Coordinates of C-alpha atoms in Angstrom, one line a residue:
M1 CA -143.0 63.5 -45.9
S2 CA -146.6 63.0 -45.8
T3 CA -148.9 65.1 -43.3
T4 CA -149.6 61.8 -41.4
A5 CA -145.8 61.2 -41.0
Q6 CA -145.4 64.8 -39.9
A7 CA -148.2 64.6 -37.4
V8 CA -146.5 61.4 -35.9
L9 CA -143.2 63.2 -35.6
L10 CA -144.9 66.2 -34.0
F11 CA -146.6 64.1 -31.5
S12 CA -143.3 61.9 -30.7
I13 CA -141.6 65.2 -30.0
F14 CA -143.8 66.2 -27.4
V15 CA -144.3 62.8 -25.8
I16 CA -140.5 62.3 -25.8
C17 CA -139.9 65.7 -24.2
T18 CA -142.5 65.1 -21.7
G19 CA -140.9 61.8 -20.5
F20 CA -137.3 63.1 -20.8
T21 CA -137.7 66.1 -18.7
L22 CA -139.7 64.6 -16.1
G23 CA -137.0 62.0 -16.0
L24 CA -134.3 64.7 -15.4
T25 CA -135.8 65.9 -12.3
W26 CA -134.5 63.0 -10.7
A27 CA -131.2 63.1 -12.5
P28 CA -128.0 65.3 -11.1
C29 CA -128.5 68.9 -12.0
Y30 CA -126.4 70.9 -14.3
A31 CA -127.8 74.5 -13.9
S32 CA -126.7 77.2 -11.5
L33 CA -130.1 76.9 -10.0
C34 CA -131.8 73.4 -9.7
T35 CA -135.5 73.9 -8.5
E36 CA -136.0 70.2 -8.2
E37 CA -133.4 70.3 -5.4
F38 CA -135.3 72.3 -3.2
F39 CA -138.8 71.9 -4.6
P40 CA -139.0 68.4 -6.0
A41 CA -142.8 67.8 -6.1
A42 CA -143.7 71.5 -7.4
T43 CA -141.0 71.2 -9.9
R44 CA -142.7 68.0 -11.4
Y45 CA -146.2 69.5 -11.1
H46 CA -144.8 72.6 -13.0
V47 CA -143.4 70.2 -15.9
A48 CA -146.5 68.2 -16.2
T49 CA -148.6 71.2 -16.4
Y50 CA -146.6 72.8 -19.1
Y51 CA -146.8 69.8 -21.4
G52 CA -150.4 69.3 -20.3
L53 CA -150.9 73.0 -21.5
I54 CA -149.2 72.1 -24.9
A55 CA -151.2 69.1 -25.2
S56 CA -154.4 71.0 -24.9
I57 CA -153.4 73.5 -27.4
A58 CA -152.8 70.8 -29.7
A59 CA -156.0 69.2 -29.2
G60 CA -157.7 72.7 -29.9
L61 CA -155.5 73.1 -33.1
F62 CA -156.5 69.8 -34.1
L63 CA -160.1 70.4 -33.9
R64 CA -159.7 74.0 -35.7
A65 CA -158.0 72.3 -38.6
Y66 CA -160.4 69.4 -39.2
S67 CA -163.7 70.3 -37.9
P68 CA -165.5 72.6 -39.9
L69 CA -167.6 74.0 -37.3
C70 CA -164.7 74.4 -35.0
Y71 CA -163.0 76.3 -37.6
R72 CA -165.9 78.6 -38.2
I73 CA -166.1 79.4 -34.7
S74 CA -162.5 79.9 -33.9
T75 CA -161.9 82.2 -37.0
T76 CA -164.8 84.4 -36.3
Y77 CA -163.6 87.8 -35.7
F78 CA -164.8 90.2 -32.8
G79 CA -164.4 93.1 -35.0
R80 CA -164.1 93.9 -38.8
R81 CA -160.9 96.2 -38.2
E82 CA -157.5 95.6 -36.8
I83 CA -157.0 96.8 -33.1
P84 CA -154.6 99.9 -33.3
V85 CA -152.0 98.8 -31.0
F86 CA -151.9 95.3 -32.0
K87 CA -152.5 95.8 -35.5
K88 CA -154.4 92.6 -35.6
R89 CA -158.1 91.5 -36.0
F90 CA -158.7 89.1 -32.9
S91 CA -160.8 85.9 -33.4
I92 CA -162.6 83.9 -30.8
G93 CA -160.0 81.2 -31.3
G94 CA -157.2 83.7 -30.9
L95 CA -158.5 85.3 -27.7
F96 CA -159.3 81.9 -26.3
L97 CA -155.7 80.9 -26.6
V98 CA -154.3 84.0 -25.1
F99 CA -156.9 83.6 -22.0
W100 CA -156.1 79.8 -21.8
I101 CA -152.2 80.4 -21.7
L102 CA -152.4 83.2 -19.2
T103 CA -154.9 81.3 -16.9
I104 CA -152.6 78.2 -16.8
T105 CA -149.5 80.3 -16.4
V106 CA -151.2 81.9 -13.3
V107 CA -152.7 78.7 -12.0
T108 CA -149.2 77.2 -11.5
T109 CA -149.0 79.8 -8.6
V110 CA -151.2 77.4 -6.5
F111 CA -148.5 74.7 -6.4
W112 CA -145.4 77.1 -6.0
V113 CA -146.6 79.6 -3.4
N114 CA -146.6 77.4 -0.2
P115 CA -143.1 75.9 -0.9
E116 CA -141.6 79.0 -1.8
V117 CA -143.0 80.8 1.3
N118 CA -142.1 78.1 3.7
F119 CA -138.6 77.6 2.1
Y120 CA -137.6 81.4 2.4
T121 CA -139.7 81.7 6.0
A122 CA -137.2 79.2 7.4
R123 CA -134.2 81.3 6.0
T124 CA -135.4 84.7 7.1
E125 CA -137.8 84.4 9.9
A126 CA -135.2 83.9 12.6
L127 CA -133.4 87.2 11.2
G128 CA -136.7 89.2 11.4
W129 CA -136.4 89.9 7.6
S130 CA -139.9 89.6 6.2
S131 CA -139.5 91.9 3.4
A132 CA -136.5 90.0 1.9
K133 CA -138.9 86.9 2.2
V134 CA -141.7 88.4 0.2
D135 CA -139.4 89.9 -2.7
A136 CA -137.6 86.5 -3.0
V137 CA -141.0 84.5 -3.3
V138 CA -142.5 87.1 -5.8
T139 CA -139.3 87.0 -7.8
A140 CA -139.2 83.0 -7.9
I141 CA -142.9 82.6 -8.6
I142 CA -142.7 85.3 -11.5
G143 CA -139.6 83.2 -12.9
H144 CA -141.8 80.2 -12.8
H145 CA -144.4 81.9 -14.9
I146 CA -141.6 83.1 -17.4
D147 CA -140.6 79.4 -17.8
I148 CA -144.0 78.7 -19.3
L149 CA -144.0 81.7 -21.6
L150 CA -140.4 81.5 -22.6
G151 CA -140.8 77.9 -23.7
L152 CA -144.0 78.7 -25.6
T153 CA -142.4 81.6 -27.3
L154 CA -139.9 79.4 -29.2
I155 CA -142.2 76.8 -30.3
P156 CA -143.9 78.8 -33.3
V157 CA -140.6 79.9 -34.5
G158 CA -139.6 78.3 -38.0
R159 CA -140.3 79.1 -41.7
N160 CA -141.0 75.3 -42.1
S161 CA -142.7 74.5 -39.0
L162 CA -144.3 71.2 -38.6
L163 CA -147.2 73.3 -36.9
V164 CA -148.0 74.8 -40.3
R165 CA -148.3 71.4 -42.0
V166 CA -150.1 69.4 -39.3
F167 CA -152.4 72.1 -38.1
R168 CA -153.0 74.1 -41.2
L169 CA -151.7 77.3 -39.8
S170 CA -150.6 80.0 -41.7
Y171 CA -147.0 81.3 -41.4
G172 CA -148.3 84.8 -40.4
T173 CA -150.4 83.6 -37.5
L174 CA -147.4 81.6 -36.2
L175 CA -145.3 84.8 -36.5
Y176 CA -147.8 86.9 -34.7
T177 CA -148.2 84.3 -32.0
H178 CA -144.5 84.4 -31.4
K179 CA -144.3 88.0 -31.2
L180 CA -147.2 88.4 -28.9
L181 CA -145.5 85.7 -26.6
A182 CA -142.3 87.5 -26.9
Y183 CA -143.5 90.7 -25.6
V184 CA -145.5 89.3 -22.7
T185 CA -142.4 87.3 -21.7
I186 CA -140.3 90.5 -21.7
V187 CA -142.8 92.2 -19.6
G188 CA -142.5 89.2 -17.3
V189 CA -138.6 89.3 -17.3
A190 CA -138.8 92.9 -16.4
A191 CA -141.2 92.3 -13.4
H192 CA -138.9 89.5 -12.4
A193 CA -136.0 91.8 -12.6
I194 CA -137.6 94.5 -10.6
A195 CA -138.8 92.1 -7.8
Y196 CA -135.1 90.8 -7.6
F197 CA -133.6 94.4 -7.7
N198 CA -135.9 95.1 -4.5
F199 CA -134.4 92.0 -2.8
W200 CA -130.8 93.0 -4.1
A201 CA -131.1 96.7 -2.8
A202 CA -132.3 95.3 0.8
W203 CA -129.3 92.9 0.7
V204 CA -126.7 95.5 -0.4
A205 CA -128.1 97.9 2.4
E206 CA -127.1 95.5 5.2
P207 CA -123.6 96.2 6.7
H208 CA -120.8 93.7 5.8
G209 CA -120.8 90.6 8.2
S210 CA -124.3 91.0 8.8
P211 CA -126.1 87.8 9.7
R212 CA -128.8 88.8 7.0
R213 CA -126.0 88.9 4.1
A214 CA -124.6 85.5 5.3
A215 CA -127.9 83.8 5.3
V216 CA -128.7 84.4 1.5
D217 CA -126.1 84.8 -1.2
V218 CA -127.3 87.7 -3.5
N219 CA -126.1 85.7 -6.5
N220 CA -128.2 82.7 -5.5
P221 CA -130.6 83.3 -3.1
T222 CA -131.8 79.8 -2.6
L223 CA -128.2 79.2 -1.0
S224 CA -126.3 81.0 2.0
I225 CA -122.9 82.5 1.4
V226 CA -121.4 79.5 3.1
E227 CA -123.0 77.0 0.9
T228 CA -122.1 78.6 -2.4
N229 CA -118.6 78.9 -1.3
A230 CA -118.7 75.0 -0.6
R231 CA -120.3 74.4 -4.1
G232 CA -118.1 76.6 -6.1
A233 CA -118.2 79.4 -8.5
W234 CA -121.0 77.9 -10.8
S235 CA -123.5 78.1 -8.1
K236 CA -123.1 82.0 -7.9
A237 CA -123.8 82.3 -11.8
V238 CA -127.7 82.6 -11.2
L239 CA -127.6 86.4 -11.2
G240 CA -125.1 86.5 -14.0
T241 CA -126.9 84.3 -16.4
G242 CA -130.3 86.1 -15.7
L243 CA -128.6 89.3 -16.3
A244 CA -127.1 88.2 -19.7
S245 CA -130.3 86.8 -20.9
F246 CA -132.2 90.0 -20.0
L247 CA -129.8 92.0 -21.8
A248 CA -129.9 89.7 -24.8
M249 CA -133.8 90.0 -24.9
I250 CA -133.4 93.9 -24.9
I251 CA -131.2 93.7 -27.8
V252 CA -133.4 91.6 -29.7
L253 CA -136.5 93.5 -28.7
I254 CA -134.8 96.8 -30.0
T255 CA -133.5 95.2 -33.3
A256 CA -137.2 93.7 -33.8
L257 CA -138.9 97.4 -33.7
P258 CA -140.5 98.1 -37.0
M259 CA -138.3 101.1 -37.8
I260 CA -135.0 99.0 -37.5
R261 CA -136.5 95.8 -38.9
R262 CA -137.9 97.3 -42.2
K263 CA -134.7 99.5 -42.6
A264 CA -132.1 97.0 -41.6
Y265 CA -133.7 93.6 -41.8
N266 CA -130.3 91.8 -41.8
I267 CA -129.6 93.3 -38.3
F268 CA -132.7 92.2 -37.2
Y269 CA -132.7 88.7 -38.6
Y270 CA -129.2 87.8 -37.3
A271 CA -129.5 89.6 -34.1
H272 CA -132.9 87.4 -33.6
I273 CA -130.6 84.3 -34.3
V274 CA -127.4 85.1 -32.5
F275 CA -129.1 86.8 -29.5
G276 CA -131.9 84.1 -29.5
I277 CA -129.1 81.5 -28.7
V278 CA -127.8 83.7 -26.2
I279 CA -131.2 83.7 -24.7
M280 CA -131.5 80.2 -24.8
V281 CA -128.3 79.1 -23.3
G282 CA -128.4 81.8 -20.6
A283 CA -131.9 80.8 -19.6
C284 CA -131.1 77.1 -19.6
C285 CA -127.7 77.9 -17.2
H286 CA -130.0 80.1 -15.0
A287 CA -132.5 77.5 -14.0
T288 CA -133.1 74.0 -15.0
T289 CA -136.8 74.5 -15.6
N290 CA -136.1 76.8 -18.5
F291 CA -134.3 73.8 -20.3
Y292 CA -137.2 71.6 -19.6
F293 CA -139.8 74.0 -21.0
L294 CA -137.3 75.2 -24.0
L295 CA -136.6 71.5 -25.3
P296 CA -139.5 70.9 -27.7
G297 CA -139.0 74.4 -29.3
V298 CA -135.2 73.9 -29.7
L299 CA -136.0 70.4 -31.4
L300 CA -138.7 72.1 -33.7
W301 CA -136.1 74.7 -34.6
V302 CA -133.2 72.2 -35.3
I303 CA -135.7 70.5 -37.6
D304 CA -136.7 73.6 -39.4
W305 CA -133.1 74.5 -39.9
S306 CA -132.0 71.2 -41.2
W307 CA -134.9 71.2 -43.6
R308 CA -133.9 74.7 -44.8
L309 CA -130.1 73.9 -45.2
F310 CA -130.6 70.4 -46.5
N311 CA -133.8 70.0 -48.2
G312 CA -133.3 67.1 -51.0
D313 CA -131.2 68.8 -53.9
S314 CA -131.9 72.4 -52.8
G315 CA -131.3 74.1 -49.4
L316 CA -128.9 77.1 -48.3
A317 CA -126.2 74.6 -47.7
K318 CA -125.8 74.0 -51.8
E319 CA -125.4 76.4 -54.7
V320 CA -127.0 76.1 -57.9
T321 CA -126.6 78.1 -61.2
A322 CA -129.6 80.5 -61.8
T323 CA -130.2 82.2 -65.1
I324 CA -131.1 86.2 -65.2
S325 CA -132.6 87.2 -68.3
S326 CA -134.7 90.2 -69.5
A327 CA -138.5 90.1 -69.2
S328 CA -138.9 93.3 -71.1
G329 CA -139.7 96.8 -69.7
E330 CA -138.3 97.1 -65.9
W331 CA -138.8 93.3 -65.5
Y332 CA -136.2 90.5 -65.4
R333 CA -136.5 86.7 -64.9
I334 CA -134.6 84.6 -62.5
T335 CA -134.9 81.2 -63.6
I336 CA -133.9 78.3 -61.2
P337 CA -133.3 74.8 -62.8
N338 CA -135.8 72.0 -61.9
I339 CA -135.1 70.4 -58.6
P340 CA -137.4 67.2 -58.4
R341 CA -138.2 67.5 -55.0
L342 CA -139.5 70.8 -55.4
S343 CA -142.1 69.7 -57.8
Q344 CA -144.1 67.5 -55.3
D345 CA -147.3 68.4 -54.0
E346 CA -147.7 68.3 -50.2
S347 CA -149.0 64.7 -50.5
G348 CA -145.5 63.4 -49.9
S349 CA -145.3 61.3 -53.2
D350 CA -141.8 60.5 -54.4
S351 CA -141.9 58.2 -57.4
E352 CA -142.2 59.3 -61.0
A353 CA -145.2 57.4 -61.4
E354 CA -147.1 58.8 -58.6
L355 CA -145.7 62.4 -59.4
E356 CA -147.6 61.9 -62.7
K357 CA -151.0 61.2 -61.2
L358 CA -151.1 64.4 -59.1
P359 CA -153.8 66.6 -60.3
A360 CA -151.6 69.7 -60.2
V361 CA -148.6 71.3 -58.7
Q362 CA -149.4 73.7 -55.9
P363 CA -149.3 77.0 -57.9
L364 CA -148.5 79.4 -54.6
Q365 CA -145.0 78.8 -53.8
T366 CA -142.6 81.2 -52.3
Y367 CA -138.7 80.9 -52.2
Y368 CA -135.8 82.7 -50.2
I369 CA -133.1 83.2 -52.7
N370 CA -129.5 84.1 -51.4
I371 CA -127.0 85.4 -53.9
P372 CA -123.3 84.9 -52.5
S373 CA -121.7 87.4 -54.9
I374 CA -124.1 90.1 -53.5
S375 CA -124.5 89.1 -50.0
K376 CA -123.2 85.9 -48.3
L377 CA -125.9 86.3 -45.3
E378 CA -129.0 88.0 -46.9
N379 CA -131.8 86.3 -48.4
H380 CA -135.0 87.6 -50.0
A381 CA -138.6 86.1 -50.4
F382 CA -139.9 85.6 -54.1
T383 CA -143.2 84.2 -55.0
A384 CA -142.7 81.8 -58.1
A385 CA -144.4 83.1 -61.2
K386 CA -144.0 79.5 -62.7
V387 CA -143.5 76.6 -60.3
A388 CA -141.3 73.7 -61.1
S389 CA -142.9 70.8 -62.4
N390 CA -141.7 67.9 -64.5
G391 CA -139.6 69.3 -67.6
S392 CA -139.8 73.0 -66.5
D393 CA -137.9 75.0 -64.1
T394 CA -138.8 77.6 -61.4
V395 CA -139.3 81.3 -62.9
L396 CA -139.2 84.3 -60.5
L397 CA -139.8 87.7 -61.6
F398 CA -137.9 90.6 -60.4
Q399 CA -138.7 94.5 -60.9
K400 CA -135.0 96.4 -61.1
T401 CA -134.7 99.5 -59.5
P402 CA -135.0 102.4 -61.8
I403 CA -131.3 103.5 -63.4
S404 CA -131.6 107.0 -62.1
A405 CA -131.9 105.6 -58.7
I406 CA -128.9 103.2 -59.1
K407 CA -126.6 106.1 -60.2
R408 CA -127.4 108.2 -56.8
K409 CA -124.6 108.3 -54.4
D410 CA -126.6 107.5 -51.5
K411 CA -124.4 105.0 -49.7
A412 CA -127.0 103.7 -47.4
Q413 CA -129.3 102.9 -50.1
N414 CA -126.7 101.6 -52.7
G415 CA -125.8 99.2 -49.9
E416 CA -129.2 97.4 -50.1
W417 CA -129.7 93.9 -51.8
T418 CA -132.1 94.8 -54.2
W419 CA -129.9 97.7 -55.3
K420 CA -127.0 95.7 -55.7
L421 CA -128.8 92.9 -57.7
S422 CA -130.1 95.9 -59.9
R423 CA -126.5 97.3 -60.5
T424 CA -125.5 93.7 -61.3
I425 CA -128.2 93.4 -64.0
E426 CA -127.3 97.0 -65.4
E427 CA -123.6 96.0 -65.8
V428 CA -124.2 92.7 -67.6
M429 CA -127.3 93.0 -69.6
P430 CA -126.1 95.4 -72.2
K431 CA -123.5 92.9 -73.1
T432 CA -125.7 89.6 -73.0
R433 CA -129.5 88.9 -72.6
R434 CA -128.6 86.0 -70.3
H435 CA -126.5 86.1 -67.2
E436 CA -125.7 83.2 -65.0
I437 CA -125.4 83.7 -61.2
Q438 CA -124.8 81.2 -58.3
V439 CA -127.6 81.3 -55.8
R440 CA -129.0 79.3 -52.5
V441 CA -132.3 78.2 -52.9
E442 CA -134.6 77.9 -49.6
G443 CA -138.0 76.6 -50.4
P444 CA -140.7 76.1 -51.6
Y445 CA -142.9 77.4 -48.7
M446 CA -146.7 77.1 -49.6
P447 CA -149.7 78.3 -47.9
V448 CA -152.1 75.7 -46.5
T449 CA -155.1 77.5 -48.2
K450 CA -156.3 75.7 -51.5
G451 CA -159.7 77.8 -52.2
Y452 CA -158.8 78.3 -55.5
E453 CA -159.5 74.6 -56.3
T454 CA -163.0 74.6 -55.7
A455 CA -164.4 78.1 -55.4
D456 CA -166.6 79.2 -58.2
K457 CA -165.3 82.8 -58.4
V458 CA -161.5 83.1 -57.8
V459 CA -160.2 86.8 -57.8
C460 CA -156.7 88.1 -57.4
V461 CA -156.1 91.7 -56.4
V462 CA -152.3 92.4 -56.7
G463 CA -150.1 95.2 -56.7
G464 CA -146.5 95.7 -58.1
T465 CA -144.3 92.4 -58.0
G466 CA -147.4 90.8 -56.2
L467 CA -148.6 89.9 -59.7
T468 CA -146.0 86.7 -59.6
G469 CA -148.3 84.5 -57.5
A470 CA -151.6 85.7 -59.3
Y471 CA -149.9 84.9 -62.7
S472 CA -149.1 81.4 -61.5
L473 CA -152.6 81.0 -60.3
A474 CA -154.1 82.3 -63.5
R475 CA -151.9 79.8 -65.4
W476 CA -153.1 76.9 -62.8
W477 CA -156.8 77.9 -63.1
Y478 CA -156.4 78.1 -67.0
Q479 CA -155.0 74.5 -67.3
H480 CA -157.0 72.8 -64.7
R481 CA -160.5 74.7 -64.3
R482 CA -161.3 76.4 -67.4
G483 CA -164.7 75.5 -68.6
E484 CA -166.1 74.5 -65.5
P485 CA -169.8 75.4 -65.1
N486 CA -170.3 78.6 -63.0
A487 CA -166.6 79.2 -62.5
H488 CA -164.9 82.4 -63.2
F489 CA -161.4 83.8 -62.7
T490 CA -160.8 87.6 -62.3
L491 CA -157.4 89.3 -62.0
I492 CA -156.7 92.9 -61.0
W493 CA -153.4 94.3 -61.2
T494 CA -152.6 97.6 -59.9
A495 CA -149.3 99.5 -60.5
R496 CA -147.8 103.1 -60.1
A497 CA -146.7 103.6 -63.7
R498 CA -147.9 102.1 -67.0
G499 CA -144.2 100.7 -67.7
S500 CA -144.8 98.1 -65.2
F501 CA -147.3 96.5 -67.6
D502 CA -144.7 96.1 -70.3
L503 CA -144.3 92.6 -69.2
E504 CA -144.3 89.3 -71.4
E505 CA -146.3 87.3 -68.9
W506 CA -148.9 89.9 -68.6
T507 CA -149.1 89.9 -72.5
E508 CA -149.5 86.1 -72.3
L509 CA -152.2 86.5 -69.7
V510 CA -154.3 88.8 -72.0
E511 CA -154.0 86.3 -75.1
M512 CA -155.0 83.6 -72.7
C513 CA -158.1 85.4 -71.3
A514 CA -159.1 86.4 -75.0
S515 CA -159.4 82.6 -75.7
S516 CA -161.2 82.0 -72.5
P517 CA -164.6 83.7 -71.8
D518 CA -164.7 82.5 -68.1
M519 CA -161.3 84.8 -67.3
S520 CA -161.0 88.4 -67.1
L521 CA -158.2 91.0 -66.5
Q522 CA -158.0 94.4 -65.4
A523 CA -155.0 96.5 -65.4
H524 CA -155.2 99.7 -62.9
C525 CA -152.4 102.5 -63.3
T526 CA -152.5 104.5 -59.9
A527 CA -150.5 107.3 -61.1
K528 CA -153.6 107.8 -63.9
S529 CA -156.6 106.5 -62.1
G530 CA -155.6 107.1 -58.3
R531 CA -155.7 104.3 -55.7
L532 CA -157.7 101.2 -56.3
D533 CA -160.9 100.9 -54.3
I534 CA -160.8 97.2 -53.8
S535 CA -164.2 97.2 -52.0
T536 CA -165.9 98.7 -55.0
E537 CA -164.2 96.4 -57.3
L538 CA -165.2 93.3 -55.4
R539 CA -168.7 94.4 -55.1
K540 CA -168.9 94.7 -58.8
I541 CA -167.5 91.2 -59.6
F542 CA -169.7 89.5 -56.9
A543 CA -173.0 91.6 -57.9
R544 CA -175.9 89.8 -59.0
G545 CA -176.6 90.0 -62.6
S546 CA -179.3 87.8 -64.3
E547 CA -182.1 86.1 -63.0
K548 CA -180.2 83.0 -63.5
E549 CA -177.2 84.1 -61.6
T550 CA -179.5 85.0 -58.6
N551 CA -180.2 81.3 -58.0
I552 CA -176.7 80.1 -58.0
E553 CA -175.1 79.2 -54.5
A554 CA -171.6 80.3 -55.5
S555 CA -168.7 80.3 -53.5
A556 CA -165.7 82.9 -53.8
W557 CA -162.0 83.0 -52.8
V558 CA -160.0 86.4 -53.0
Y559 CA -156.3 86.3 -53.1
A560 CA -154.4 89.7 -52.3
S561 CA -150.6 90.3 -52.9
G562 CA -148.5 93.4 -52.8
P563 CA -147.9 96.3 -50.6
N564 CA -148.9 96.4 -46.9
G565 CA -151.8 99.1 -47.9
L566 CA -153.2 96.9 -50.4
L567 CA -153.1 93.8 -48.2
T568 CA -154.8 95.6 -45.3
A569 CA -157.3 97.2 -47.7
A570 CA -158.3 93.9 -49.4
S571 CA -158.6 92.2 -46.1
D572 CA -160.7 94.9 -44.9
A573 CA -162.9 94.6 -47.8
C574 CA -163.3 90.8 -47.6
V575 CA -164.1 90.9 -43.9
D576 CA -166.8 93.4 -44.7
L577 CA -168.4 91.3 -47.4
E578 CA -168.0 88.0 -45.1
A579 CA -170.3 89.8 -42.4
E580 CA -172.6 90.9 -44.9
L581 CA -173.0 87.2 -46.2
R582 CA -173.5 86.0 -42.5
V583 CA -176.2 88.7 -41.8
S584 CA -177.9 87.8 -45.2
K585 CA -178.0 84.0 -44.4
K586 CA -179.8 84.7 -41.0
G587 CA -182.4 86.6 -42.6
G588 CA -181.2 90.1 -41.3
S589 CA -181.1 91.5 -44.8
D590 CA -181.2 90.6 -48.4
S591 CA -177.6 90.5 -50.0
V592 CA -177.1 92.1 -53.5
L593 CA -174.2 89.7 -54.0
A594 CA -174.4 86.6 -56.2
I595 CA -172.0 84.5 -53.7
S596 CA -173.2 82.5 -50.7
A597 CA -169.7 82.1 -49.2
L598 CA -166.4 84.1 -49.2
S599 CA -162.9 83.6 -48.0
H600 CA -159.6 85.2 -48.5
Y601 CA -155.9 84.9 -48.2
T602 CA -153.5 87.7 -48.2
A603 CA -149.7 86.8 -49.1
D604 CA -148.2 88.7 -46.0
W605 CA -144.6 87.3 -45.6
E606 CA -143.4 90.4 -43.5
V607 CA -141.5 89.4 -40.5

């Protein structure tokens, strides 16, 4: 599907959701609490404000994606280093987005406060129960704020989100937005619960048979006990559905903590899915506005899962036969048969004739692989070393766990997916050089960045298995850009032990570079030379050389892949260099760099 078609689909989803949800405010209510029954005008203003907020965010993202000036402004960082608590650099665009969401959320109080105050005043004033009125109003208004935050939290979810393709956002950016919104939502839900607990405590303190108890049902504070009894048990489910959703949120929060997520990813992942559904269902049963606001995110989530399960001839719903073979040393290859739809570029071309006209297949592709014989549920991400194209298969590289580690009797470690795959390899490889295995393939996922296509200097700094993406880039660069004036490709690969470099693909790159003077390789063994100083290496690569080179207005693009420490160091180094170039352009200092522009991409797929 082309980008234009995806943009139309995304636009259609939000237009349909806007009209449909506004229309539902006139339809019979299904939830245990129907805000439009008691506050029809405020509820419609609330829905219109929410979808207006989404429209304004979409307009901002569109400008960011397609206006170079807006992109530069929105992606400018306030600081060069990550903020400790958030572990993220904040850009102008990011901070404005946070400010805009919180501002509009709080502004909705304007059209809720008077109707809520008047409603609860009518129920409590004659009883002289002003404290209950305040607690109920505060609880209700915070609940309306949560409507907005909860709905927005779901929208960025999805590995193949339409937002990535239409607005050229990175998967990591959407993931972080989801996490940030989720944390704010949980804080809001906790405040909502505390405010309601104050009301509940005051209600419980009243003696049985008290007029105050009769005037407000603690299970549904919009109704009296007589009214809930007349309407039936469902009208009393407000408290229960809210409590169930809150408990599910706590479970999701706990399992998402880094110490659990990194050690037990499967628990985190499936707790997110199962209890996420519980949250959505519970919230929709709790109040109608939750359904109105969750609907766009639910539709995007369904589209994403449909793509993941049934994408062309691939997808998690179908098994294909892959081949595991030795790649020498500690390395093995996983070869996945060519799936035609996976060989397409993001242009959306379908015919063979159009595919032949494509200049190149996107070299950076990530797949999620599930091996049912090892685990029917767990899947792992692999960046392709060779991407599928006409007549060739997708090749993934896997660095197996050392034999000494496999023989340990640590049940916790031996149960891990990578260890099980390594044991499978150890069992079959002594008997045969190739082993067929059934796999489910999800992907490919491709970054929106394509700086490698135009940058004069392309640099890859990778560690360990991060070589796979750099190898694919190197082959692409050799085939499509070798010999271009002023163009140069550099690959620096760092690994712990020398044995990691005993890889046929690395030998192939060495031979490739020997025949191409505009390509260079560097192998860095940390066991012998210590940790790689990425900042120093980049400065060497970009340093001015001859007088001829000082006149070249060259651009540079850096790709980093590997452990988190390497990604952080590479990102810090690039941000420092970008800041230095900006100062130099403004005349603040003379740069010693032979480049005029720098951009970078870090292959961070951690959830």
